[in-house]
C-alpha positions as MATLAB code, in Angstrom:
seq = 'MFVGKMNAKDILMRAVQCDQAGRILEAQHLYQDGIQILMDLVGDESDVAKKKVFYERIKEYIDRAEQIKDRVQKHVIRGELVTNKPIDDNSTGNSYQSLFGQYLNADVKEVLLEEPYLYEKYQFQNLVTFLELLVKNCRHLKYVRVVTKTDTKAPENQSNVLEQIRADMAKRNVTLSIKFEDTLHDRKIVLSNGYIIKIGRGLHFFKATNPLYSLGLCDYDFRKCLQTDVDIWRTRNFIA';
ca = [
      89.206   79.163  112.282;
      90.681   81.089  115.016;
      87.274   83.349  116.370;
      87.723   84.782  119.426;
      85.685   84.740  122.128;
      82.366   86.868  121.700;
      78.557   86.842  121.015;
      76.565   87.690  117.930;
      75.535   90.991  119.310;
      79.661   91.949  120.073;
      79.814   90.684  116.869;
      77.851   92.488  114.545;
      78.143   95.535  116.318;
      82.050   95.048  115.572;
      81.289   93.929  111.729;
      79.074   97.147  110.927;
      81.990  100.027  112.900;
      84.652   97.977  110.766;
      81.917   98.099  107.837;
      81.392  101.621  108.361;
      85.219  103.470  108.610;
      85.609  101.008  105.139;
      88.017   97.907  106.691;
      85.297   95.838  104.426;
      87.257   92.242  104.200;
      87.078   92.179  108.625;
      83.410   92.999  107.967;
      82.196   90.557  106.073;
      84.371   87.919  108.539;
      83.081   88.951  111.612;
      79.160   89.452  109.505;
      79.732   85.290  108.705;
      81.133   84.844  112.546;
      77.884   86.352  113.191;
      75.887   85.006  111.474;
      77.159   81.813  111.889;
      76.129   82.433  116.001;
      72.220   83.465  115.286;
      71.982   80.206  113.398;
      73.024   78.308  116.207;
      70.507   80.617  118.462;
      67.370   79.897  116.430;
      67.747   76.071  116.383;
      67.364   76.326  119.916;
      64.759   78.774  120.479;
      61.247   77.867  121.112;
      59.720   80.868  121.470;
      57.879   82.131  117.387;
      58.148   84.998  117.391;
      61.543   85.575  119.082;
      62.468   82.742  116.165;
      61.226   85.280  114.059;
      62.932   88.502  114.795;
      65.828   85.971  114.531;
      65.444   85.347  110.794;
      65.242   89.015  110.429;
      68.174   89.717  111.521;
      69.746   87.111  109.903;
      69.040   88.230  106.935;
      69.787   91.631  106.968;
      73.595   90.757  107.647;
      73.346   88.082  105.331;
      72.320   90.482  102.702;
      74.902   93.089  103.711;
      77.670   90.097  103.581;
      76.883   89.626  100.186;
      76.868   92.575   99.141;
      80.605   92.993  100.580;
      81.289   89.997   98.826;
      80.162   91.725   95.509;
      82.078   94.519   96.272;
      85.716   92.660   96.500;
      84.764   90.859   94.394;
      84.442   93.380   91.839;
      87.676   95.117   92.620;
      89.867   92.200   91.954;
      88.739   91.747   88.515;
      88.688   95.447   87.149;
      91.566   97.045   86.744;
      94.875   98.006   84.889;
      97.690   96.802   84.681;
     100.408   99.083   86.242;
     103.521   97.688   85.511;
     104.643   93.902   83.981;
     107.910   92.373   85.701;
     109.620   88.999   84.567;
     112.120   87.649   87.118;
     114.789   85.637   84.707;
     116.157   82.647   86.719;
     118.955   82.903   89.098;
     118.255   86.873   89.489;
     118.425   88.887   91.763;
     117.185   91.941   92.944;
     113.496   90.531   94.211;
     112.618   91.057   97.283;
     109.207   91.710   98.426;
     109.924   95.048   98.717;
     112.067   95.923   95.612;
     109.352   94.740   93.311;
     105.976   95.944   95.204;
     107.084   97.681   98.491;
     105.663  100.951   97.012;
     102.565  100.236   96.927;
     102.539   99.133  100.483;
     101.600  102.714  102.658;
      99.920  103.990  105.258;
      96.525  104.160  103.033;
      95.880  100.243  103.529;
      94.046   98.717  106.567;
      92.903   95.771  104.661;
      95.032   92.954  102.947;
      93.700   89.360  101.634;
      96.087   86.744  100.277;
      95.835   84.240   98.934;
      98.740   81.671   98.336;
      97.818   77.931   98.160;
     100.541   76.412   99.467;
     101.727   77.032  103.203;
     102.865   74.296  104.131;
     106.253   73.393  105.011;
     108.871   75.469  106.804;
     110.280   77.813  103.755;
     106.548   78.027  103.067;
     105.568   79.257  106.425;
     108.950   81.596  106.463;
     107.887   83.581  103.199;
     104.105   83.723  105.278;
     106.081   86.471  108.257;
     108.115   87.568  105.313;
     105.601   88.729  103.685;
     103.326   89.660  107.375;
     106.650   91.650  108.262;
     106.667   94.117  105.750;
     102.964   94.287  105.929;
     103.317   95.612  109.025;
     106.480   97.386  108.768;
     105.053   99.654  105.830;
     101.268   99.804  106.289;
     101.129  101.760  109.383;
      97.503  101.441  109.665;
      97.086   97.940  109.350;
      94.280   96.491  110.718;
      92.431   92.860  108.976;
      94.614   90.329  107.327;
      92.826   87.619  105.263;
      95.305   84.876  104.169;
      93.242   81.994  101.822;
      95.420   79.167  102.511;
      94.837   74.943  101.123;
      94.881   72.568  103.404;
      98.084   70.928  104.733;
      96.383   66.947  104.140;
      99.603   65.153  105.067;
     100.482   67.023  108.423;
      97.183   69.558  109.357;
      97.617   70.141  112.300;
     101.166   71.346  112.721;
      99.798   73.657  109.877;
      97.340   74.772  112.055;
      99.797   75.256  115.154;
     102.248   77.386  112.777;
      99.620   79.592  111.299;
      98.037   79.879  114.945;
     101.869   80.953  116.466;
     101.600   83.974  113.878;
      98.277   84.451  114.068;
      98.734   85.445  117.783;
     101.893   87.343  116.684;
      99.875   89.507  114.628;
      97.430   89.810  117.522;
      99.766   91.482  119.973;
     100.403   93.829  116.789;
      96.669   95.250  116.690;
      96.474   93.033  113.711;
      93.951   90.296  113.095;
      95.334   86.947  111.137;
      92.355   85.481  109.691;
      92.525   82.129  107.867;
      90.325   80.560  105.342;
      90.619   77.112  104.091;
      90.312   76.302  100.907;
      91.349   73.169   98.903;
      90.136   74.203   95.485;
      92.306   77.230   95.383;
      94.576   77.887   92.657;
      94.888   81.741   92.233;
      97.934   83.589   94.097;
      97.526   86.691   94.904;
      97.606   89.912   97.089;
      95.123   92.709   96.659;
      95.812   95.028   99.667;
      92.988   97.795  100.112;
      93.955  101.056   99.004;
      93.622   99.732   94.844;
      96.165   97.510   94.062;
      96.162   94.339   92.883;
      99.706   91.845   93.187;
      99.835   88.593   90.974;
     103.083   87.069   91.148;
     102.947   83.286   89.054;
     104.288   81.299   92.019;
     102.821   83.021   94.544;
     104.912   84.282   97.867;
     107.591   81.364   96.684;
     109.415   82.546   93.847;
     112.644   82.156   95.873;
     115.735   79.562   95.857;
     117.133   78.459   99.075;
     120.888   79.555  100.145;
     123.298   77.153   99.258;
     125.321   77.060  101.575;
     122.793   77.742  103.677;
     124.403   80.535  106.034;
     125.301   83.085  103.127;
     123.866   85.944  102.021;
     120.285   86.015  101.229;
     119.745   83.984  104.200;
     117.325   87.298  105.425;
     118.090   89.720  102.840;
     115.734   88.014   99.947;
     117.232   90.492   97.034;
     120.517   88.009   97.506;
     118.226   85.515   97.028;
     118.922   83.559   93.752;
     115.341   83.454   91.955;
     112.862   81.059   90.311;
     111.809   81.663   86.665;
     108.099   83.606   87.752;
     106.322   86.557   86.845;
     104.265   89.558   88.682;
     101.722   92.006   87.462;
     100.462   94.832   89.188;
      97.523   96.067   88.699;
      95.739   99.496   89.956;
      91.449   99.359   91.107;
      89.520  101.399   92.881;
      90.832  102.074   96.778;
      88.279   99.756   99.178;
      86.579  102.400  100.667;
      85.764  104.694   97.066;
];
């Protein structure tokens, strides 16, 4: 989704550049896009020799994409628990900044967000609030991958809203990639500086302000919360 108008050569050259710079989430995404374009070209190619060259290059890039996938997975499953913070029902003072803002720093170049539920207005608002914090705190941020479920009731609205957010992030020189996995259940935030944030309810543990126009509408430290737990894990930096 949201693939720019680039040819396979440009995409794969950019993938290699990101790979070498340690931006492996973006590299993985670009490798996959480039591979798909090459696969389409192979189907239209009648020259046997050229087909062989295509297949050799495709295998090379597939192998690299798989290596990155394994590398990311190792980062996600390994690590040590740094802190556990239980959030009580109706408690306040639990904005994203208060909970994990200290881990969002200049070393964060890439972020993986797995958030199954991005259907409702308040869920999109929570996503934007989270992205605002990333852009504000992580001055070298280049890439954010959001993995979520498809809204089966209003997929077009979901797509339109996410495209608006993607376009706005692009204006800030941050690539936002959206991936749909309808079997997704886990909720986590993986930072390229080696921290993993796991929240039982994902981004959506805030109660609505009541009345609407009261403290907490914009500053989430004033919001009452639903009961959940926040675990912060430390693993190795993506580049390490």
